[in-house]
Coordinates of C-alpha atoms (C1' of nucleotides) in Angstrom, one line a residue:
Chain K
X1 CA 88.8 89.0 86.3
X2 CA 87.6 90.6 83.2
X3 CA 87.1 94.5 82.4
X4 CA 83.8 94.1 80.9
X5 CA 80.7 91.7 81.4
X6 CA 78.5 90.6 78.8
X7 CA 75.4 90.6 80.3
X8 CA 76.2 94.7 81.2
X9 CA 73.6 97.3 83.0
X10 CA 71.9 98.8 80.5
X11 CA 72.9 102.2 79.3
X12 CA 70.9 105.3 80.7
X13 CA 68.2 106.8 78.8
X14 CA 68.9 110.0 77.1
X15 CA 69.3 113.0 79.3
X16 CA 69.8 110.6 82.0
X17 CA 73.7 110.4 81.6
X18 CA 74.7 112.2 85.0
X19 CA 72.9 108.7 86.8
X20 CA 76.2 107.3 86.1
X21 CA 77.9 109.8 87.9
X22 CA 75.7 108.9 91.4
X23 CA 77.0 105.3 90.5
X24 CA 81.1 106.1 90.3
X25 CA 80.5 107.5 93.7
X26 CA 78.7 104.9 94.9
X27 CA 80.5 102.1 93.9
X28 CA 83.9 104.1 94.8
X29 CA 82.7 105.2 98.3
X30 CA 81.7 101.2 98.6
X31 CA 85.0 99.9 97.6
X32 CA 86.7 102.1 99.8
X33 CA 84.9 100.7 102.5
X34 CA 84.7 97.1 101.8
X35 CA 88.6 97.1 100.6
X36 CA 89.8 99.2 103.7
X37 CA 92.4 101.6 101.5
X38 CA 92.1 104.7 99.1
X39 CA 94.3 102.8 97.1
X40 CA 91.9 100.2 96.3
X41 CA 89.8 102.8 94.6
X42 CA 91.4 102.6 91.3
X43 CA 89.6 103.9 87.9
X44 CA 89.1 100.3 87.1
X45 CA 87.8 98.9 89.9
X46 CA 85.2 101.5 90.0
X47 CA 84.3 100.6 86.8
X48 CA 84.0 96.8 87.4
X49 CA 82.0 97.1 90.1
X50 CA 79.6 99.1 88.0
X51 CA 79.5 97.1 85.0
X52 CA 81.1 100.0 82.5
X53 CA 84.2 100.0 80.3
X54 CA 87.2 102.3 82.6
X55 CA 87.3 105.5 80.1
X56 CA 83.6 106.0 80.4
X57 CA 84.0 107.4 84.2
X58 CA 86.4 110.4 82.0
X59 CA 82.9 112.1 80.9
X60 CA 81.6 112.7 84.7
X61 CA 85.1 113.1 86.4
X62 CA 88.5 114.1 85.4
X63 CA 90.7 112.5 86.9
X64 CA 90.5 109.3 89.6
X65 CA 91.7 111.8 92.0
X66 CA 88.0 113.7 91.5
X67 CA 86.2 110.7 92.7
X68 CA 88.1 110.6 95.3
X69 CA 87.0 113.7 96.4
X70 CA 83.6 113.4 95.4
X71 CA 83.6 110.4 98.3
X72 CA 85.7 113.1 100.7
X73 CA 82.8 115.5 100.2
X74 CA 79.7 113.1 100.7
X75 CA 81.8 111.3 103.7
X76 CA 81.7 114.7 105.7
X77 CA 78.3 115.3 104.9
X78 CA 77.5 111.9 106.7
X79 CA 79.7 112.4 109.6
X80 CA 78.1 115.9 110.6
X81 CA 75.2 114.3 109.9
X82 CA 76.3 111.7 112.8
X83 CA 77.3 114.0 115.0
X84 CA 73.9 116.4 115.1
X85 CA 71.7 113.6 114.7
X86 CA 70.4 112.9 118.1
X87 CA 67.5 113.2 120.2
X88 CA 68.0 116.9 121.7
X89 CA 68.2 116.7 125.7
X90 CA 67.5 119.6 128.2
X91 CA 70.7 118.6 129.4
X92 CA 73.6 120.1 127.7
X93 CA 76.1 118.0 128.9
X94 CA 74.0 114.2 127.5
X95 CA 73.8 116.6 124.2
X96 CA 77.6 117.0 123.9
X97 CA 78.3 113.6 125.0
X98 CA 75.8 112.0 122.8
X99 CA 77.7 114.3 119.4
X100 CA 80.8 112.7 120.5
X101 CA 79.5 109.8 120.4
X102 CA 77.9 110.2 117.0
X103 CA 81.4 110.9 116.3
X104 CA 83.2 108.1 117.5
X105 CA 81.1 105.5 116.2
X106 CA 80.9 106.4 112.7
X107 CA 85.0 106.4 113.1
X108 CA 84.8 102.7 114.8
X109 CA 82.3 101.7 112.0
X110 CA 83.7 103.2 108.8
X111 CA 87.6 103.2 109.7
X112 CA 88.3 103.0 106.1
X113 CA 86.0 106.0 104.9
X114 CA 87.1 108.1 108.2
X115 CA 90.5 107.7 107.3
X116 CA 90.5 109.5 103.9
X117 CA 88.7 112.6 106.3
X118 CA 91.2 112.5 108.7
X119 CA 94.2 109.9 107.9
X120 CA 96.6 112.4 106.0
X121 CA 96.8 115.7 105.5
X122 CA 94.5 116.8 102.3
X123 CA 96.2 117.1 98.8
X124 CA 93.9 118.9 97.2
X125 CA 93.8 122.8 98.5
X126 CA 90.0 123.2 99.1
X127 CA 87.9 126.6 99.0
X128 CA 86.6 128.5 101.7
X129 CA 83.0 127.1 101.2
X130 CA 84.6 123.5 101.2
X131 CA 86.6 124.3 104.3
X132 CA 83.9 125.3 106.6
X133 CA 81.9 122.6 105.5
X134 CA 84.8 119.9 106.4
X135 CA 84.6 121.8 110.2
X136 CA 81.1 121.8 111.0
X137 CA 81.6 118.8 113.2
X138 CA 84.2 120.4 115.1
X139 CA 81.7 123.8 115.4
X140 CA 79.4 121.9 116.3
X141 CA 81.3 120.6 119.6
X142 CA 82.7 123.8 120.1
X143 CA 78.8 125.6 120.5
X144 CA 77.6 122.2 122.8
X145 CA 80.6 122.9 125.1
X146 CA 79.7 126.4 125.2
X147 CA 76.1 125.8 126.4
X148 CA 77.5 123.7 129.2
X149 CA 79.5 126.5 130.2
X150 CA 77.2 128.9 130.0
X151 CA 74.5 126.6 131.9
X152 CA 77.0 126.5 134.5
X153 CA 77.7 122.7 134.1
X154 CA 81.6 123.1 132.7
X155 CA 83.9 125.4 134.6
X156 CA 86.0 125.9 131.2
X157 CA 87.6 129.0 130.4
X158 CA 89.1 128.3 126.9
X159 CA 86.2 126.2 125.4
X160 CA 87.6 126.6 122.0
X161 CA 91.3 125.1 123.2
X162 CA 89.3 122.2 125.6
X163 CA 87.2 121.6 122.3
X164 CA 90.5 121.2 120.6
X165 CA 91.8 118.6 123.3
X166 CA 88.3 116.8 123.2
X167 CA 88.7 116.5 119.1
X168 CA 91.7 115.1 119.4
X169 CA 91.2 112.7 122.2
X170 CA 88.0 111.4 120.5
X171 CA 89.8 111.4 116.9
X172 CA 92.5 108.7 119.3
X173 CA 90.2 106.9 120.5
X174 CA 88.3 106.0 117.5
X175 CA 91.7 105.2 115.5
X176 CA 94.1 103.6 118.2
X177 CA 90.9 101.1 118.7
X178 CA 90.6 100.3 115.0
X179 CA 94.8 100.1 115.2
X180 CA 94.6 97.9 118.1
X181 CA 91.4 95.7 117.9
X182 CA 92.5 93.2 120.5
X183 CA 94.0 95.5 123.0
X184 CA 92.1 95.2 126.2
X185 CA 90.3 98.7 125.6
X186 CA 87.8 99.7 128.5
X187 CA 84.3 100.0 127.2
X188 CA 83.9 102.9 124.4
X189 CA 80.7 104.4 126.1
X190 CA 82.8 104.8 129.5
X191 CA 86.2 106.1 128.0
X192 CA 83.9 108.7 125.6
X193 CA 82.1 109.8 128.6
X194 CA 85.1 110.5 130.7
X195 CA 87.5 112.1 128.0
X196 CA 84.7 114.6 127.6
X197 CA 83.6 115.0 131.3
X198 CA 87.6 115.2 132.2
X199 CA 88.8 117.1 129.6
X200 CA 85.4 119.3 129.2
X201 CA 85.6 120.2 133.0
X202 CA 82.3 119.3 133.5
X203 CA 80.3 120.0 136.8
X204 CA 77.9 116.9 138.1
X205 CA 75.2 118.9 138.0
Chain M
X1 CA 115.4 108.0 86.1
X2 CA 117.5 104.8 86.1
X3 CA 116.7 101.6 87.8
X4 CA 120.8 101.3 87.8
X5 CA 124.2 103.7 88.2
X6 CA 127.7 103.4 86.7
X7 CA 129.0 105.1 89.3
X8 CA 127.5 102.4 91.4
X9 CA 128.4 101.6 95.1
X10 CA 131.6 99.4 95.9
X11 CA 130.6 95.9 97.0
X12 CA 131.1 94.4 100.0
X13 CA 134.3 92.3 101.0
X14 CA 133.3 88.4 101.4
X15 CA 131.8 87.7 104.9
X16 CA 130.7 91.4 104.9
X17 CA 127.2 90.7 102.7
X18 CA 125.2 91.3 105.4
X19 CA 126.2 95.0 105.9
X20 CA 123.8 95.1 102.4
X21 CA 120.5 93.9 105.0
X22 CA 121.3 97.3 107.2
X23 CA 121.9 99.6 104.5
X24 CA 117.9 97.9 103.0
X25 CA 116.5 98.8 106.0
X26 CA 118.2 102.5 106.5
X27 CA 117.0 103.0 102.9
X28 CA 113.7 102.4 103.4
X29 CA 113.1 104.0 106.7
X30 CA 114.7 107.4 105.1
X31 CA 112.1 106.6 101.5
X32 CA 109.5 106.5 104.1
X33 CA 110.6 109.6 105.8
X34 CA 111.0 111.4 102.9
X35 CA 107.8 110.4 100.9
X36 CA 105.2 110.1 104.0
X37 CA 103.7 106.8 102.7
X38 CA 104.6 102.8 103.1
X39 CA 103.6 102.8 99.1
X40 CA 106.9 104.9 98.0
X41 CA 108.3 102.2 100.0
X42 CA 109.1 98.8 96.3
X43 CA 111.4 97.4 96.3
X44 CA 112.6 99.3 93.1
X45 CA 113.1 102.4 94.9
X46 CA 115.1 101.1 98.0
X47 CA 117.7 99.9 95.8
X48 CA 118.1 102.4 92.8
X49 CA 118.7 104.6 96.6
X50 CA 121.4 102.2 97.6
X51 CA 122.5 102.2 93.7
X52 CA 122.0 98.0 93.7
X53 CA 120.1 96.5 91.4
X54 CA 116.4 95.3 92.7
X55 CA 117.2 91.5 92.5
X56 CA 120.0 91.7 95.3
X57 CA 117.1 92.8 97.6
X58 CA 116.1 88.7 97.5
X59 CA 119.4 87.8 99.3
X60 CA 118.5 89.4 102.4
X61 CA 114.3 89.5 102.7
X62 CA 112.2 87.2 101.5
X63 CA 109.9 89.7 100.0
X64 CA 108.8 93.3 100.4
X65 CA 106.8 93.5 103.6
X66 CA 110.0 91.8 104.8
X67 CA 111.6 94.9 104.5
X68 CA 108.7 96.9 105.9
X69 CA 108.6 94.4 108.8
X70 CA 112.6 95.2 110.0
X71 CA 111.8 98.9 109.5
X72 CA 108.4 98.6 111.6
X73 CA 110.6 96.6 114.1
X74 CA 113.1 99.4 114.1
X75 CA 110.8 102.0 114.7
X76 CA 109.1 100.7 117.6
X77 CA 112.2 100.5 119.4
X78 CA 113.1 103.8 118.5
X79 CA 109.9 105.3 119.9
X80 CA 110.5 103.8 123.3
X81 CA 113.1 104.9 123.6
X82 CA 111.6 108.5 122.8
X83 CA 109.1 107.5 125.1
X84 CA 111.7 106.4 128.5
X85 CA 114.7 108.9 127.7
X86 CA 114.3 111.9 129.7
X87 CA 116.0 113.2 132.5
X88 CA 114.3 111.6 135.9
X89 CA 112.7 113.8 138.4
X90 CA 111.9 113.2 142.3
X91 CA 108.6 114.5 140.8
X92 CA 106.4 111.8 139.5
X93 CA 103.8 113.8 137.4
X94 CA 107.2 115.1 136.0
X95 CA 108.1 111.9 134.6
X96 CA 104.7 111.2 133.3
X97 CA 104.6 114.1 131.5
X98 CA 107.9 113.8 129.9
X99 CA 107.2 110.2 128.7
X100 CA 103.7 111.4 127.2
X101 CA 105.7 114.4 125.7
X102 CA 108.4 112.2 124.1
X103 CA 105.6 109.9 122.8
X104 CA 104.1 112.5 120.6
X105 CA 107.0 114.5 119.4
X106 CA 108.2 111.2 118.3
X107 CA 104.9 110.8 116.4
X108 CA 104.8 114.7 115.3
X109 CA 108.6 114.9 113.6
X110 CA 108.3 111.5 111.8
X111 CA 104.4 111.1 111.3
X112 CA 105.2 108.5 108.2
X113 CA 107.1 106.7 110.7
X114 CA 105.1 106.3 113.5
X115 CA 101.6 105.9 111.1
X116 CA 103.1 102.5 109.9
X117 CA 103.4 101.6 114.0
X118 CA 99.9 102.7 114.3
X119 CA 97.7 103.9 111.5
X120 CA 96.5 100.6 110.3
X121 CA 96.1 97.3 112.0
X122 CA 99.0 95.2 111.6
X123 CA 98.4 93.2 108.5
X124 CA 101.1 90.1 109.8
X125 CA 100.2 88.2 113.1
X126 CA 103.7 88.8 115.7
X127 CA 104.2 86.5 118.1
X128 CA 104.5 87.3 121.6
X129 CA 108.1 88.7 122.1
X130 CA 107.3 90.7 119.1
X131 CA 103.6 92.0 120.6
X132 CA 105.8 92.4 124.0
X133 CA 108.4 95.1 122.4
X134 CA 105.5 96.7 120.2
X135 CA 103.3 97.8 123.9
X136 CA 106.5 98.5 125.5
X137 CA 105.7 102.1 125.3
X138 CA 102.6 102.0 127.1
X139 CA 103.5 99.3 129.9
X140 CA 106.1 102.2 130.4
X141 CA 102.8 104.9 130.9
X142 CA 101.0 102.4 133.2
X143 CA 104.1 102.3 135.3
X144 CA 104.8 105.7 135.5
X145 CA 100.9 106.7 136.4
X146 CA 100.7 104.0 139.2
X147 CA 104.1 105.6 140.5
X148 CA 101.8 109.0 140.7
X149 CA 98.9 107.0 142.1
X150 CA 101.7 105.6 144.7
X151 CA 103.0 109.0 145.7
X152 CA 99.3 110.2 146.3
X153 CA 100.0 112.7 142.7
X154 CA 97.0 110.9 141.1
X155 CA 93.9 109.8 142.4
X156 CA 92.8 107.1 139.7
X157 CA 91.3 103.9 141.2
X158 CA 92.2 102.2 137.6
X159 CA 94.9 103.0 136.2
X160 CA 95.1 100.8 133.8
X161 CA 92.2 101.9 132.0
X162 CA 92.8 106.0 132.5
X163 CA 96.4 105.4 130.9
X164 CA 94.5 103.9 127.6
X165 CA 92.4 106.7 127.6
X166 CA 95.6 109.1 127.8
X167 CA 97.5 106.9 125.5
X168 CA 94.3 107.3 122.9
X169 CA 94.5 110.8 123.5
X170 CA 98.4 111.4 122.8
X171 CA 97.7 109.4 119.6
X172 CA 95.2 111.4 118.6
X173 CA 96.6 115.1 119.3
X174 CA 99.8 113.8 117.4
X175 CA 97.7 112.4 114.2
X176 CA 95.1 115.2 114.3
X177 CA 97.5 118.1 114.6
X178 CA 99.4 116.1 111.4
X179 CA 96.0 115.9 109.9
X180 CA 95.2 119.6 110.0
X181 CA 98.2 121.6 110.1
X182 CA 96.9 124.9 109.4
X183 CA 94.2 124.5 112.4
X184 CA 94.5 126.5 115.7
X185 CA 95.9 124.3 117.9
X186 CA 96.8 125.1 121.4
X187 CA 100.4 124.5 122.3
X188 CA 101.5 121.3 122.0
X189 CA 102.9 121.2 125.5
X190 CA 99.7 123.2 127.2
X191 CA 97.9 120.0 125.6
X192 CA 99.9 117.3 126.5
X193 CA 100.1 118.8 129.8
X194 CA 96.7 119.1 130.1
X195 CA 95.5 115.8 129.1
X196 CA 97.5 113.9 131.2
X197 CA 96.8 116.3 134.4
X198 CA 92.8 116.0 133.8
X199 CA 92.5 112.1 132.3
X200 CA 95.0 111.2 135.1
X201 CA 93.1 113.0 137.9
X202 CA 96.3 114.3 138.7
X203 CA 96.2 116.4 142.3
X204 CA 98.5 119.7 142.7
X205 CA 101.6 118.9 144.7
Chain V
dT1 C1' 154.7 79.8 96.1
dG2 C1' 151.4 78.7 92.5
dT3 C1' 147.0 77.3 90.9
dA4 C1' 142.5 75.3 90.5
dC5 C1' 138.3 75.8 92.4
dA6 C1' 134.3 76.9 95.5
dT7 C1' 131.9 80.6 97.2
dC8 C1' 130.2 85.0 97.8
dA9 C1' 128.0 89.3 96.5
dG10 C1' 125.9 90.6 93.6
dT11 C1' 123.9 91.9 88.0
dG12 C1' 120.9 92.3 83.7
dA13 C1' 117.3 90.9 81.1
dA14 C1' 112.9 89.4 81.0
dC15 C1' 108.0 88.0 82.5
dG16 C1' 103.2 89.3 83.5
dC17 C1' 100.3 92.4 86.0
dG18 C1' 97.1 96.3 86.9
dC19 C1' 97.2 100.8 86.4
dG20 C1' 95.7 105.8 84.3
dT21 C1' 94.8 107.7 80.2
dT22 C1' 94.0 108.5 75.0
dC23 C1' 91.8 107.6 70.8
dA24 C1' 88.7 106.6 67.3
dC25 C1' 84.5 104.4 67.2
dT26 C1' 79.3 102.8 67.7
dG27 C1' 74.6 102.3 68.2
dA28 C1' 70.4 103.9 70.2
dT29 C1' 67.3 107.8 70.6
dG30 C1' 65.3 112.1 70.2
dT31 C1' 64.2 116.1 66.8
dA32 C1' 63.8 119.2 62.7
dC33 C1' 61.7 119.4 58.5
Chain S
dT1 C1' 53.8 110.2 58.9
dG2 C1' 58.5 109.5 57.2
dT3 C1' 63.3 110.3 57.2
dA4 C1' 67.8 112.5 57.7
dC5 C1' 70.6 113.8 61.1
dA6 C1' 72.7 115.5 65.5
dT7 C1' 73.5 114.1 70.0
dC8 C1' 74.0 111.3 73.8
dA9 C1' 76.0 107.5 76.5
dG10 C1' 78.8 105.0 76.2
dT11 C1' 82.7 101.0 74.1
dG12 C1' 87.2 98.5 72.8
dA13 C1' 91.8 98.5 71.7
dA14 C1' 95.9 100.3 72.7
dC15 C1' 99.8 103.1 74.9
dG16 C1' 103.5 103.4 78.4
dC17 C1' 104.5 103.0 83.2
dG18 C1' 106.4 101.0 87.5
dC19 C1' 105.9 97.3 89.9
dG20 C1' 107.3 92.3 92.2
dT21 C1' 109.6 88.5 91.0
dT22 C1' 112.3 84.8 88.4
dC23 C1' 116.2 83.2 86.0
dA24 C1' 120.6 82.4 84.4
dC25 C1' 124.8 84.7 84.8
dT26 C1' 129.4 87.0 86.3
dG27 C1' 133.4 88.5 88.3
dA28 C1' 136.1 89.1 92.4
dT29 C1' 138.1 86.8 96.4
dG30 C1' 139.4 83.6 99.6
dT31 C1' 141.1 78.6 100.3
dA32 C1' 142.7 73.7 99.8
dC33 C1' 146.4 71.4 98.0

DNA sequence: TGTACATCAGTGAACGCGCGTTCACTGATGTAC
DNA sequence: TGTACATCAGTGAACGCGCGTTCACTGATGTAC
């Protein structure tokens, strides 16, 4: 396995230098997810995959750790993306189900990337800006549980604490399966339906 | 720091070499502990914290997921007990609740511990006996919520499948609320409680 | 009771590896005059 | 239009580190005779 490859990428144009930057993340959030660990994500993997000598990723990043979260930041991005992205129903209880949803499938189908989100507690001490940004997706379920009580089809009075519980059991379910693939695990639609009816206090309306 | 001490530890009388294989595995379960990630976990650092040299390690595990193996073996039976030591009651929601609460205080006061049980998909293939003591602990949860079901406390027709929806959801409120410290959580107990009384359909005695 | 010897419980030096990071550099390209 | 030069986008060699693992070894201790 060598460092460098003869027949290289070409070097960007002039004025076109921050390109490579796109690339480290790129390559670094693919790694991640092809490799299964932070810990494959090394400075020079990153820049084997790319084609570049190691020191060159020092002119768009810092450190390795700054990639790292450069792949943190676009990784929450896409999963708030995944949990607001759906076809809005008049009924406030298929909207919340189908954000968890959203949720737990991009868990189940990116374990690797969802588990720098969620797998440890963060290192790095993050802004205010950075912060509400990292709990949008939470928000997010907080305000479709709130509909549904105020539509009368959730009898919760602590939405924010049953939001809470519904995070967490949904954050379980997602992990435990990608822990336990051959575990006999009832089908994901039916348990993510339940937890949220169950736990959500939800009214057959 | 030193890979080696002159103050080093006594060695063992003949016929007592094997005490060295329990001290290995103490070592690295407290390194794990302590540090909060299998990776602090070489072989290096178990024995400059037994004051051996690293070679000596070879006399007792074949190699260094050997050692993680014995202390993944050790934990497991650690957290079932956690998860079947409590005081019984005449009431069988009691005891369900108790076994879910040891579970995830287990989980919550050694989170390095119990992610190398759970956080990743095993990497070596157990055999059966092994796979038998690892889902010990929630064998125990089926038992205990067909003992509600029994006593007319529970009105699940499967229980099977509600007590891997609970047992994704204890997962998850431990991990999560290791995750995110600093977030709002609702009590653990008033959680705990809560997510076994609603995904258990537990009835008020 | 004395002694040669086998065995046990380790040690110490060395290896090659991939890593993050530093350093001095190179060669193409745009720009001022 | 030509040319000197600054700048940009990188490169290549080297460093020290901790790691897993191999190897030949050592010194205390129990045992056979």
């Amino acid at each position: 396995m060598r460092d460098t490859t003869s027949t290289g990428r070409p070097r960007n144009r002039r004025g076109e230098g921050r390109l490579l930057r796109a690339e480290i993340v790129a390559a670094a959030a693919g790694i991640l997810a092809r490799e299964g660990g932070e810990e494959a994500v090394t400075l020079r993997s990153v820049a084997r995959e790319i084609g570049i000598a190691a020191p060159s990723i020092y002119a768009h990043f810092d450190d390795r750790q700054a990639i790292i979260d450069a792949v943190v930041d676009e990784a929450f991005a896409e999963l708030h993306r995944r949990v607001t992205s759906y076809d809005r129903s008049p009924d406030p209880v298929h909207n919340l189900v189908a954000g968890c949803m959203g949720y737990v499938r991009f868990a189940l189908e990116q374990p690797a990337t969802y588990r720098i989100l969620f797998g440890l507690a963060p290192t790095t001490p993050v802004d205010a800006e950075t912060a509400g940004r990292r709990t949008a997706g939470f928000t997010a379920l907080v305000d479709a549980l709130t509909v549904c009580v105020a539509a009368g089809r959730s009898t919760s009075t602590e939405p924010f604490s049953d939001s809470a519980d519904i995070w967490s059991a949904l954050h379980g379910t997602a992990t435990l399966r990608t822990s336990r693939p051959s575990f006999p695990w009832p089908p994901l639609e039916r348990s993510v339906r339940q937890l949220v009816q169950r736990l959500g206090l939800i009214v057959i309306g």
